[in-house]
Coordinates of C-alpha atoms in Angstrom, one line a residue:
M1231 CA 62.3 57.7 30.1
E1232 CA 58.8 56.3 29.7
T1233 CA 57.0 54.8 32.7
P1234 CA 55.7 51.3 32.4
S1235 CA 52.0 51.1 31.7
A1236 CA 49.7 49.6 34.1
G1237 CA 49.6 45.8 34.2
T1238 CA 52.9 45.2 32.3
D1239 CA 56.0 43.4 33.5
W1240 CA 58.7 45.8 34.7
R1241 CA 61.5 43.6 33.5
K1242 CA 60.2 43.6 30.0
H1243 CA 59.8 47.4 30.2
I1244 CA 63.5 47.8 31.3
I1245 CA 64.7 45.5 28.5
R1246 CA 62.7 47.5 26.0
Q1247 CA 64.2 50.8 27.2
L1248 CA 67.7 49.5 27.1
Q1249 CA 67.2 48.2 23.5
R1250 CA 65.9 51.6 22.4
R1251 CA 69.0 53.4 24.0
D1252 CA 71.3 50.9 22.4
R1253 CA 69.8 51.6 19.0
R1254 CA 70.1 55.4 19.4
Q1255 CA 73.6 55.3 20.5
K1256 CA 74.9 52.7 18.2
L1257 CA 73.4 54.4 15.1
H1258 CA 76.0 57.2 15.2
F1259 CA 79.1 55.0 15.7
E1260 CA 78.1 52.0 13.7
D1261 CA 80.3 52.9 10.6
L1262 CA 83.2 53.9 12.8
I1263 CA 83.0 50.6 14.7
H1264 CA 82.8 48.7 11.5
S1265 CA 86.0 50.3 10.1
Y1266 CA 87.8 50.0 13.4
N1267 CA 87.0 46.2 13.4
Q1268 CA 88.3 45.9 9.9
L1269 CA 91.6 47.6 10.8
L1270 CA 92.0 45.4 13.8
M1271 CA 91.4 42.4 11.7
K1272 CA 93.8 43.5 9.0
S1273 CA 96.5 44.3 11.6
D1274 CA 96.1 40.9 13.1
I1275 CA 96.4 39.2 9.8
V1276 CA 99.6 41.2 8.9
Q1277 CA 101.1 40.5 12.3
L1278 CA 100.4 36.8 11.9
W1279 CA 101.8 36.7 8.4
R1280 CA 105.0 38.4 9.6
D1281 CA 105.4 36.0 12.5
Q1282 CA 105.1 33.0 10.2
H1283 CA 106.9 34.0 7.1
L1284 CA 109.3 37.0 7.6
P1285 CA 112.7 36.0 8.8
S1286 CA 113.8 37.5 12.0
A1287 CA 116.7 40.0 12.2
S1288 CA 119.2 37.3 13.1
S1289 CA 118.2 34.9 10.4
E1290 CA 119.5 34.9 6.9
S1291 CA 118.0 37.0 4.2
P1292 CA 115.1 35.3 2.5
D1293 CA 114.9 34.2 -1.0
P1294 CA 113.3 36.9 -3.3
Q1295 CA 111.3 34.3 -5.2
N1296 CA 109.8 32.9 -2.1
V1297 CA 108.9 36.3 -0.9
V1298 CA 107.1 36.9 -4.1
N1299 CA 105.2 33.6 -3.9
L1300 CA 104.2 34.2 -0.4
K1301 CA 102.9 37.7 -1.1
S1302 CA 100.8 36.3 -4.1
K1303 CA 99.5 33.6 -1.9
H1304 CA 98.6 35.9 1.0
R1305 CA 97.1 38.4 -1.4
K1306 CA 94.7 35.7 -2.6
E1307 CA 93.8 34.7 1.0
L1308 CA 93.4 38.4 1.8
I1309 CA 90.9 38.8 -1.1
K1310 CA 88.9 35.8 0.0
M1311 CA 88.8 37.1 3.6
Y1312 CA 87.7 40.5 2.2
Q1313 CA 84.9 38.7 0.3
A1314 CA 83.9 36.6 3.3
N1315 CA 84.0 39.8 5.4
G1316 CA 81.7 41.6 2.9
E1317 CA 79.3 38.7 2.9
L1318 CA 79.3 38.6 6.7
A1319 CA 78.7 42.4 6.8
Q1320 CA 75.8 42.0 4.4
E1321 CA 74.4 39.3 6.5
V1322 CA 74.8 41.4 9.6
F1323 CA 73.0 44.2 7.9
D1324 CA 70.2 42.0 6.8
L1325 CA 69.8 40.6 10.3
S1326 CA 69.8 44.0 11.7
K1327 CA 67.1 45.0 9.4
Q1328 CA 65.0 41.9 10.2
R1329 CA 65.6 42.6 13.9
K1330 CA 64.2 46.2 13.5
H1331 CA 61.2 44.8 11.5
R1332 CA 60.6 42.2 14.2
E1333 CA 60.8 44.9 16.9
V1334 CA 58.2 46.9 15.1
E1335 CA 56.0 43.8 14.8
L1336 CA 56.5 43.1 18.5
E1337 CA 55.5 46.6 19.4
V1338 CA 52.4 46.3 17.2
S1339 CA 51.6 43.0 18.9
Q1340 CA 52.1 44.5 22.3
N1341 CA 49.6 47.3 21.4
R1342 CA 47.2 44.7 20.0
L1343 CA 47.6 42.7 23.2
V1344 CA 46.7 45.7 25.2
E1345 CA 43.6 46.4 23.1
L1346 CA 42.5 42.7 23.3
K1347 CA 42.8 42.8 27.1
A1348 CA 40.7 45.9 27.2
K1349 CA 38.2 44.2 24.8
L1350 CA 38.3 41.1 27.0
S1351 CA 37.4 43.0 30.1
E1352 CA 34.4 44.6 28.2
L1353 CA 33.3 41.1 27.1
E1354 CA 33.6 39.8 30.6
G1355 CA 31.3 42.6 31.6
E1356 CA 28.9 41.8 28.8
R1357 CA 29.0 38.1 29.8
E1358 CA 28.1 38.9 33.3
R1359 CA 25.2 41.0 32.1
L1360 CA 24.0 38.3 29.7
L1361 CA 24.2 35.7 32.5
A1362 CA 22.1 37.9 34.7
Q1363 CA 19.6 38.3 31.8
F1364 CA 19.6 34.6 31.2
G1365 CA 18.7 34.0 34.8
E1366 CA 15.8 36.4 34.5
L1367 CA 14.6 34.6 31.3
E1368 CA 14.8 31.2 33.0
K1369 CA 12.6 32.5 35.7
A1370 CA 10.2 33.9 33.2
N1371 CA 10.3 30.6 31.3
S1372 CA 9.6 28.6 34.3
R1373 CA 6.5 30.9 35.0
L1374 CA 5.3 30.5 31.4
K1375 CA 5.8 26.7 31.6
E1376 CA 3.7 26.6 34.8
E1377 CA 0.9 28.6 33.0
Y1378 CA 1.3 26.4 29.9
D1379 CA 0.8 23.3 32.0
S1380 CA -2.3 24.7 33.7
L1381 CA -3.6 25.7 30.3
Q1382 CA -2.9 22.2 28.9
Q1383 CA -4.7 20.6 31.8
L1384 CA -7.6 22.9 31.2
Y1385 CA -7.5 22.1 27.5
R1386 CA -7.6 18.3 28.3
S1387 CA -10.6 18.7 30.6
Q1388 CA -12.5 20.9 28.1
W1389 CA -11.6 18.4 25.3
E1390 CA -13.0 15.6 27.3
Q1391 CA -16.1 17.6 27.9
L1392 CA -16.3 18.3 24.2
L1393 CA -16.0 14.6 23.4
K1394 CA -18.7 13.8 25.9
Q1395 CA -20.9 16.5 24.4
E1396 CA -20.2 15.2 20.8
V1397 CA -21.1 11.7 22.0
E1398 CA -24.3 13.0 23.6
G1399 CA -25.0 15.0 20.4
T1400 CA -24.5 11.9 18.3
E1401 CA -26.8 9.9 20.6
L1402 CA -29.4 12.7 20.5
I1403 CA -29.1 12.8 16.7
Q1404 CA -29.6 9.0 16.6
S1405 CA -32.5 9.2 18.9
M1406 CA -34.1 11.9 16.8
I1407 CA -33.5 9.8 13.7
D1408 CA -35.1 6.8 15.5
I1409 CA -38.1 9.0 16.6
K1410 CA -38.5 10.4 13.1
A1411 CA -38.3 6.9 11.6
Q1412 CA -40.9 5.6 14.0
A1413 CA -43.1 8.6 13.2
A1414 CA -42.7 7.9 9.5
R1415 CA -43.6 4.3 10.1
D1416 CA -46.6 5.4 12.1
L1417 CA -47.6 7.8 9.3
N1418 CA -47.1 5.1 6.8
Y1419 CA -49.3 2.8 8.7
R1420 CA -52.0 5.4 9.0
N1421 CA -51.8 6.2 5.3
E1422 CA -51.9 2.6 4.3
K1423 CA -54.9 1.8 6.4
P1424 CA -57.4 2.8 3.7
K1425 CA -55.5 0.6 1.3
R1426 CA -55.6 -2.3 3.7
V1427 CA -59.4 -1.7 4.0
K1428 CA -59.7 -1.7 0.2
E1429 CA -57.7 -4.9 0.0
K1430 CA -60.0 -6.6 2.6
N1431 CA -63.0 -5.5 0.6
L1432 CA -61.4 -6.7 -2.5
E1433 CA -60.7 -10.1 -0.9
K1434 CA -64.4 -10.3 0.0
D1435 CA -65.5 -9.3 -3.4
L1436 CA -63.2 -11.9 -5.0
A1437 CA -64.6 -14.6 -2.6
I1438 CA -68.2 -13.6 -3.8
V1439 CA -67.1 -13.7 -7.4
S1440 CA -65.4 -17.1 -6.9
R1441 CA -68.8 -18.6 -6.1
V1442 CA -70.3 -17.6 -9.5
P1443 CA -70.2 -20.5 -12.1
L1444 CA -67.8 -20.1 -15.0
S1445 CA -70.6 -21.0 -17.4
L1446 CA -72.3 -17.7 -16.8
D1447 CA -69.3 -16.0 -18.5
A1448 CA -70.3 -17.6 -21.8
E1449 CA -73.7 -16.2 -21.4
V1450 CA -72.4 -12.7 -20.7
F1451 CA -69.7 -12.5 -23.4
H1452 CA -71.3 -14.7 -26.1
P1453 CA -74.5 -14.2 -28.1
V1454 CA -77.5 -15.9 -26.5
Q1455 CA -79.3 -18.4 -28.6
K1456 CA -83.0 -17.8 -28.9
L1457 CA -84.8 -20.7 -27.2
S1458 CA -88.4 -21.7 -26.7
P1459 CA -89.9 -20.9 -23.3
E1460 CA -89.9 -24.6 -22.3
A1461 CA -86.3 -25.1 -23.4
A1462 CA -85.3 -21.9 -21.7
T1463 CA -87.0 -22.9 -18.5
H1464 CA -85.5 -26.4 -18.7
Q1465 CA -81.9 -25.0 -19.3
E1466 CA -82.3 -22.4 -16.6
T1467 CA -83.3 -25.1 -14.1
K1468 CA -80.6 -27.4 -15.2
I1469 CA -77.8 -24.8 -14.8
F1470 CA -78.7 -22.9 -11.7
K1471 CA -80.3 -25.6 -9.6
P1472 CA -77.3 -25.9 -7.2
F1473 CA -77.2 -22.1 -6.8
R1474 CA -80.8 -21.4 -6.2
S1475 CA -80.3 -18.8 -3.4
F1476 CA -78.1 -16.6 -5.8
R1477 CA -80.0 -17.3 -8.9
S1478 CA -81.5 -13.9 -9.6
S1479 CA -78.3 -12.0 -9.0
S1480 CA -76.2 -14.5 -11.0
L1481 CA -78.4 -14.4 -14.0
S1482 CA -78.3 -10.6 -14.2
I1483 CA -74.6 -10.1 -13.2
P1484 CA -75.2 -6.4 -12.3
P1485 CA -72.2 -4.1 -12.4
H1486 CA -70.3 -3.9 -9.0
P1487 CA -68.6 -0.4 -8.7
R1488 CA -66.6 -1.4 -5.6
L1489 CA -65.3 -4.5 -7.2
F1490 CA -64.1 -2.7 -10.3
Q1491 CA -62.6 0.1 -8.3
S1492 CA -60.7 -2.4 -6.1
F1493 CA -59.2 -4.0 -9.3
K1494 CA -58.2 -0.6 -10.6
D1495 CA -56.5 0.3 -7.2
L1496 CA -54.7 -3.0 -7.2
F1497 CA -53.3 -2.6 -10.8
R1498 CA -52.3 1.1 -10.1
K1499 CA -50.5 0.0 -6.9
R1500 CA -48.5 -2.7 -8.8
A1501 CA -47.8 -0.3 -11.7
N1502 CA -46.2 2.3 -9.3
T1503 CA -43.9 -0.2 -7.6
S1504 CA -40.6 0.8 -9.4
F1505 CA -37.4 2.5 -8.2
I1506 CA -36.3 5.7 -9.8
G1507 CA -32.6 5.6 -11.0
V1508 CA -32.2 1.8 -10.5
D1509 CA -31.6 -0.5 -13.5
C1510 CA -34.3 -3.2 -13.1
N1511 CA -32.7 -5.4 -15.7
P1512 CA -32.7 -9.0 -14.3
M1513 CA -29.0 -9.2 -15.2
N1514 CA -28.3 -6.9 -12.2
F1515 CA -29.1 -9.6 -9.7
C1516 CA -26.9 -12.7 -9.2
S1517 CA -28.1 -15.6 -7.2
V1518 CA -24.9 -17.7 -7.5
A1519 CA -21.5 -16.4 -8.8
R1520 CA -19.6 -18.7 -11.1
V1521 CA -15.9 -19.3 -10.3
P1522 CA -13.8 -18.4 -13.3
A1523 CA -11.7 -21.4 -14.8
R1524 CA -10.1 -20.2 -18.1
V1525 CA -9.4 -17.2 -20.2
R1526 CA -12.2 -16.7 -22.7
F1527 CA -10.6 -13.7 -24.5
S1528 CA -7.3 -11.8 -24.1
L1529 CA -6.7 -8.3 -25.2
Q1530 CA -3.0 -7.6 -25.6
E1531 CA -3.1 -3.8 -25.7
A1532 CA -6.2 -2.5 -24.0
H1533 CA -4.5 0.9 -23.5
D1534 CA -1.3 2.7 -24.6
G1535 CA 0.1 2.4 -21.1
E1536 CA -0.5 0.6 -17.8
V1537 CA -4.1 -0.3 -17.1
N1538 CA -5.0 0.8 -13.6
A1539 CA -8.7 0.3 -13.2
V1540 CA -11.5 -1.9 -14.5
K1541 CA -15.3 -2.0 -13.8
F1542 CA -18.5 -3.7 -15.2
S1543 CA -21.7 -1.7 -15.7
P1544 CA -24.8 -2.7 -13.6
N1545 CA -26.2 -4.6 -16.6
S1546 CA -22.9 -6.6 -17.1
K1547 CA -22.9 -5.7 -20.8
I1548 CA -20.4 -2.8 -20.8
L1549 CA -16.9 -2.9 -19.3
A1550 CA -14.9 0.2 -18.5
T1551 CA -11.1 0.4 -18.2
G1552 CA -8.9 3.3 -17.2
G1553 CA -5.1 3.6 -17.8
S1554 CA -2.1 5.7 -17.6
D1555 CA -2.8 7.0 -21.2
R1556 CA -5.4 9.4 -19.6
K1557 CA -8.3 7.5 -21.2
V1558 CA -11.4 5.7 -20.1
K1559 CA -12.4 3.1 -22.6
L1560 CA -15.9 1.4 -22.9
W1561 CA -16.0 -2.2 -24.1
D1562 CA -18.9 -4.3 -25.3
I1563 CA -19.0 -8.0 -24.6
V1564 CA -20.1 -9.8 -27.7
G1565 CA -19.8 -13.5 -27.9
G1566 CA -17.3 -13.7 -25.2
M1567 CA -15.0 -11.0 -26.8
L1568 CA -14.3 -7.4 -26.0
Q1569 CA -15.1 -4.9 -28.7
T1570 CA -14.4 -1.1 -28.3
V1571 CA -17.5 1.0 -28.0
K1572 CA -16.3 4.5 -27.0
T1573 CA -13.4 6.3 -25.5
L1574 CA -14.0 9.0 -22.8
E1575 CA -11.4 11.7 -22.9
G1576 CA -10.8 14.8 -20.8
S1577 CA -8.4 13.7 -18.1
N1578 CA -5.0 15.4 -17.9
D1579 CA -3.2 12.4 -16.3
G1580 CA -3.6 8.8 -15.7
V1581 CA -6.9 7.3 -14.5
T1582 CA -6.8 5.7 -10.9
S1583 CA -10.4 4.5 -10.3
I1584 CA -13.6 3.9 -12.2
E1585 CA -17.2 3.7 -10.8
F1586 CA -20.7 3.4 -12.6
D1587 CA -23.8 4.8 -10.9
P1588 CA -26.6 2.2 -10.2
S1589 CA -28.4 3.2 -13.4
G1590 CA -25.5 2.7 -15.6
L1591 CA -26.0 6.1 -17.2
Q1592 CA -23.0 7.9 -15.5
L1593 CA -19.4 7.1 -14.9
L1594 CA -17.1 8.7 -12.3
A1595 CA -13.3 8.4 -12.5
G1596 CA -10.4 9.6 -10.4
S1597 CA -7.1 10.8 -11.8
Y1598 CA -3.5 11.6 -11.1
D1599 CA -4.2 15.3 -11.9
N1600 CA -5.8 15.8 -8.5
T1601 CA -9.4 15.8 -9.9
A1602 CA -12.3 13.4 -10.5
R1603 CA -14.5 13.6 -13.6
L1604 CA -18.2 12.7 -14.3
W1605 CA -19.3 11.6 -17.7
S1606 CA -22.7 11.1 -19.1
L1607 CA -22.9 7.7 -21.0
K1608 CA -26.0 8.8 -22.9
D1609 CA -23.9 11.1 -25.1
C1610 CA -20.4 10.2 -23.7
E1611 CA -19.9 13.9 -22.8
L1612 CA -18.0 15.2 -19.8
K1613 CA -20.5 16.7 -17.3
H1614 CA -18.4 17.9 -14.4
T1615 CA -14.8 18.1 -13.2
L1616 CA -14.5 17.9 -9.4
S1617 CA -11.3 19.8 -8.5
G1618 CA -10.2 20.8 -5.1
H1619 CA -7.6 18.2 -4.0
S1620 CA -3.9 19.1 -3.8
A1621 CA -2.6 15.5 -4.7
K1622 CA -3.7 12.6 -6.8
V1623 CA -7.2 11.2 -6.4
T1624 CA -6.9 7.5 -5.6
A1625 CA -10.6 6.7 -5.2
A1626 CA -13.9 8.2 -6.5
K1627 CA -17.2 6.6 -5.6
F1628 CA -20.9 7.4 -5.8
K1629 CA -22.8 7.6 -2.6
F1630 CA -25.7 5.2 -2.0
Y1631 CA -28.4 7.6 -3.4
C1632 CA -26.2 8.8 -6.3
R1633 CA -26.8 12.5 -5.9
E1634 CA -23.5 12.8 -4.2
A1635 CA -19.9 11.5 -4.7
V1636 CA -17.0 10.9 -2.5
T1637 CA -13.3 11.2 -3.4
G1638 CA -10.2 10.2 -1.5
S1639 CA -6.7 11.6 -2.1
H1640 CA -3.0 11.5 -1.2
D1641 CA -3.4 15.0 0.2
R1642 CA -5.0 13.3 3.3
T1643 CA -8.6 14.4 2.8
I1644 CA -11.9 12.9 1.9
K1645 CA -14.3 15.3 0.1
V1646 CA -18.0 14.9 -0.5
W1647 CA -19.4 16.5 -3.7
D1648 CA -22.9 17.6 -4.7
L1649 CA -23.1 16.4 -8.2
S1650 CA -25.9 18.7 -9.2
K1651 CA -23.6 21.7 -8.5
A1652 CA -20.2 20.1 -8.9
A1653 CA -19.4 21.6 -5.5
C1654 CA -17.7 20.2 -2.4
V1655 CA -20.2 20.2 0.4
S1656 CA -17.8 18.7 3.2
S1657 CA -14.3 17.7 3.7
I1658 CA -12.8 15.2 6.2
A1659 CA -9.2 15.6 7.3
L1660 CA -7.3 12.4 7.5
P1661 CA -4.1 11.4 9.5
S1662 CA -2.6 9.5 6.6
R1663 CA -2.7 9.2 2.8
C1664 CA -5.9 7.6 1.5
S1665 CA -5.6 4.6 -0.8
D1666 CA -9.2 3.6 -1.3
I1667 CA -12.8 4.3 -0.1
V1668 CA -16.2 2.7 -0.1
C1669 CA -19.6 4.2 0.8
S1670 CA -22.7 2.8 2.4
D1671 CA -25.6 5.3 3.0
H1672 CA -24.1 7.7 5.7
L1673 CA -21.0 5.6 6.2
I1674 CA -17.7 6.3 4.5
I1675 CA -14.9 3.7 5.0
S1676 CA -11.4 4.6 4.0
G1677 CA -8.1 2.7 3.8
H1678 CA -4.8 4.3 4.5
F1679 CA -1.0 4.0 4.2
D1680 CA -0.6 3.9 8.0
E1681 CA -2.0 0.4 8.0
K1682 CA -5.5 1.3 9.3
V1683 CA -9.1 1.3 8.0
R1684 CA -11.2 4.1 9.3
L1685 CA -15.1 4.4 9.4
W1686 CA -16.6 7.9 9.2
D1687 CA -20.1 9.3 9.6
S1688 CA -20.6 11.6 6.6
R1689 CA -23.2 13.6 8.3
S1690 CA -20.9 14.8 11.2
A1691 CA -17.5 14.1 9.5
M1692 CA -16.6 12.2 12.7
K1693 CA -14.7 9.0 13.0
T1694 CA -16.9 6.2 14.4
D1695 CA -14.4 3.3 14.4
E1696 CA -10.9 2.2 13.4
I1697 CA -9.7 -1.2 12.3
P1698 CA -5.8 -1.8 12.4
L1699 CA -4.1 -4.0 9.8
Q1700 CA -0.5 -5.2 9.4
G1701 CA 0.4 -3.5 6.1
K1702 CA -0.4 -0.5 3.8
V1703 CA -4.0 -0.8 2.7
T1704 CA -4.2 -1.0 -1.1
S1705 CA -8.0 -1.5 -1.6
L1706 CA -11.5 -1.9 0.0
D1707 CA -14.6 -3.5 -1.2
I1708 CA -18.1 -3.9 0.3
N1709 CA -20.6 -6.6 -0.4
S1710 CA -24.1 -6.0 -2.0
E1711 CA -25.8 -6.2 1.4
R1712 CA -23.4 -3.6 2.9
T1713 CA -22.7 -5.9 5.8
Q1714 CA -19.1 -7.1 5.0
L1715 CA -15.9 -5.3 4.0
L1716 CA -13.0 -6.8 2.1
S1717 CA -9.6 -5.2 2.6
C1718 CA -6.2 -5.9 0.8
S1719 CA -2.9 -4.8 2.2
R1720 CA 0.8 -5.0 1.4
D1721 CA 1.4 -7.7 3.9
D1722 CA -0.1 -10.1 1.4
L1723 CA -3.3 -10.7 3.4
L1724 CA -7.0 -10.2 2.7
K1725 CA -9.5 -9.6 5.5
V1726 CA -13.3 -10.1 5.6
V1727 CA -14.7 -7.8 8.3
D1728 CA -18.3 -7.9 9.6
L1729 CA -19.4 -4.3 9.6
R1730 CA -22.3 -5.0 12.1
M1731 CA -19.9 -6.2 14.8
N1732 CA -16.6 -4.6 13.4
E1733 CA -15.0 -8.1 13.7
T1734 CA -12.8 -10.0 11.4
R1735 CA -14.6 -13.0 10.0
Q1736 CA -11.9 -14.4 7.7
E1737 CA -8.3 -13.9 6.8
L1738 CA -7.5 -15.0 3.3
R1739 CA -4.0 -16.2 2.6
A1740 CA -2.3 -18.2 -0.1
E1741 CA 1.1 -19.6 -0.7
G1742 CA 2.6 -17.6 -3.6
F1743 CA 0.2 -14.7 -3.4
K1744 CA 2.1 -11.4 -3.2
C1745 CA 0.4 -7.9 -3.4
G1746 CA 2.1 -6.2 -6.4
S1747 CA 1.6 -2.5 -5.7
D1748 CA 0.1 0.1 -3.4
W1749 CA -3.0 0.2 -5.6
T1750 CA -3.7 -3.6 -6.2
K1751 CA -7.5 -4.0 -6.0
A1752 CA -9.4 -7.0 -4.5
I1753 CA -13.2 -7.5 -4.9
F1754 CA -16.1 -9.5 -3.7
S1755 CA -18.1 -11.7 -6.1
P1756 CA -21.7 -10.2 -6.7
D1757 CA -23.1 -12.7 -4.1
G1758 CA -20.3 -12.1 -1.7
S1759 CA -19.4 -15.8 -1.6
Y1760 CA -15.9 -15.3 -3.1
A1761 CA -13.1 -12.8 -3.1
A1762 CA -10.7 -12.3 -6.1
V1763 CA -7.4 -10.5 -6.4
G1764 CA -4.4 -10.6 -8.7
S1765 CA -0.8 -11.3 -7.7
A1766 CA 2.5 -9.7 -8.5
D1767 CA 3.5 -12.7 -10.7
G1768 CA 0.3 -12.5 -12.8
V1769 CA -1.7 -15.2 -11.0
L1770 CA -5.4 -14.7 -10.3
Y1771 CA -6.5 -15.9 -6.8
V1772 CA -10.1 -16.7 -5.7
W1773 CA -11.1 -17.6 -2.1
D1774 CA -14.3 -18.8 -0.6
T1775 CA -15.2 -16.1 1.9
L1776 CA -17.4 -18.4 4.0
T1777 CA -14.7 -21.0 4.7
G1778 CA -11.6 -19.0 4.1
N1779 CA -10.2 -21.7 1.8
L1780 CA -8.5 -21.0 -1.5
E1781 CA -10.9 -21.9 -4.3
T1782 CA -8.6 -21.7 -7.3
S1783 CA -5.4 -19.9 -8.6
L1784 CA -5.5 -19.2 -12.3
V1785 CA -2.5 -18.7 -14.5
G1786 CA -3.4 -16.9 -17.7
Q1787 CA -1.4 -14.7 -20.1
H1788 CA -0.5 -12.1 -17.5
R1789 CA 3.3 -11.6 -17.2
S1790 CA 3.3 -8.7 -14.9
S1791 CA 1.6 -7.6 -11.7
I1792 CA -2.3 -7.6 -11.9
N1793 CA -3.6 -4.2 -10.9
A1794 CA -7.3 -4.6 -10.7
V1795 CA -10.1 -7.2 -11.1
S1796 CA -13.9 -6.8 -11.8
W1797 CA -16.6 -9.4 -11.5
S1798 CA -19.8 -8.8 -13.6
L1799 CA -23.1 -8.5 -11.6
S1800 CA -24.6 -11.4 -13.5
G1801 CA -21.7 -13.6 -12.1
E1802 CA -20.7 -14.8 -15.6
Y1803 CA -17.5 -12.9 -16.3
V1804 CA -14.4 -11.8 -14.5
V1805 CA -11.9 -9.3 -16.1
S1806 CA -8.3 -8.7 -14.8
V1807 CA -5.9 -6.0 -16.1
D1808 CA -2.2 -5.6 -15.5
R1809 CA 0.8 -3.3 -15.8
S1810 CA 1.7 -4.6 -19.3
R1811 CA -1.5 -3.3 -21.0
L1812 CA -3.2 -6.7 -20.9
A1813 CA -6.8 -7.4 -20.2
N1814 CA -8.1 -11.0 -19.7
L1815 CA -11.8 -12.1 -19.8
W1816 CA -12.4 -15.1 -17.6
T1817 CA -15.4 -17.5 -17.7
D1818 CA -16.2 -20.7 -15.9
C1819 CA -16.1 -22.9 -19.0

């Protein structure tokens, strides 16, 4: 007999042993028991039949026919019982077989249970070990957290020191710039001192010359008639009598080297007072901008797709447009009509922005293909491709002195480019996507999708100020004096900001105005007196920037959102472009 294993119930063990003994002993006598049970059943059936149907010894002899019928009937019943008995026997056999199978499964399950209990004990031990390890890791983590907190505090203190040093460095740089500027002014003063002396001498000489009678010029430049000595004496006395003290010098008019040299210096000084790279055409300067009143000319299909950008040249004679058809088109304004001059190709995707340099000889355009391109307008050839951004370039502008360009992109960077080398010289990381930029000497101003306008010093790539708005910034513009900034945002509001004080001067609103896209452009008039922008419903709005009042709202042929507006520097024309490829030329009459 097997002994019960450790940890098992003794009752179950005894039952299992009895079941095994019963199976071993019953196996040898199962057929005999089955046959014996059948015999007993048959005997009971026969005895029952006799008791019911056979007459007793004292009774009369039965009818033979009845006996035959009874035998036939009982034979049929006996056959049915045999069949039922066989079916029951088969069922008993099947159940016995199932029982054996279940006993085997139970034994396997018992063995599996023992294995699982052993594994459970192992896992309990592993759990205890892991809990101990977890406690150690928590202690180590707490130590590391304390070290991290101390390092973070040290980092903050060092960062504050760094900011202070940067501020001090900026102040030192500014003081050095001021010192150098003062030194330059002193040097210019010393260099111009001889010129001032010459000018003083020239003024004295002019004063002397102004005393000479104009009639002497006729004697100098015209042939002298031959007179008699008496007539000559009489004429000479008549003419020069009031100027007797200067008579001898006036008559001879000797050459004055210092006087002639002063005139030469004056003319040379005036001849040299020109600005290299600046178009001196009088059309560049606008005294008073004229508010547009009607559409003078409408161009239904300016491009093969949506028109995204428009810009007048500095002389107000050439108009450039850029669209999603990857082209920049140049238009000539003749008799109040737009005529195609040239198409600049080379972009691999739609054009997002256009900018002329002050001379009007170069054009810079940003593109959806992550680049900006520079064309020469003398031969309309592509000069440089400025590549380096990882997302679309939303703005490309010339810096104030035109040797560098600045680009802003959706990759959250601003890059400054040396146009002579077509190389990036500096990059500014931004906290948000850039929608537009403007430049003013060493200042770069950027508008962002996080509803802020940021001011950057391009020399140190440091942020100098930040202006919060109430919506995504779609465009920026700066007036000609570089003192006021115009912003447009998705909250349907335009703001005029004074850059000298970084304060909002005017907020421009209008009932019905709705900013149509994330790249809708608003602009100043050339004299800075007005601001213009297009609405989502195709209406052109113009405000007075001094009073903040709506000057006019113009309904033209636009049937879709106006993307961009450009005001000619002469103040005579305004051009608006929209999503449906339409360009309108507006005038005041």
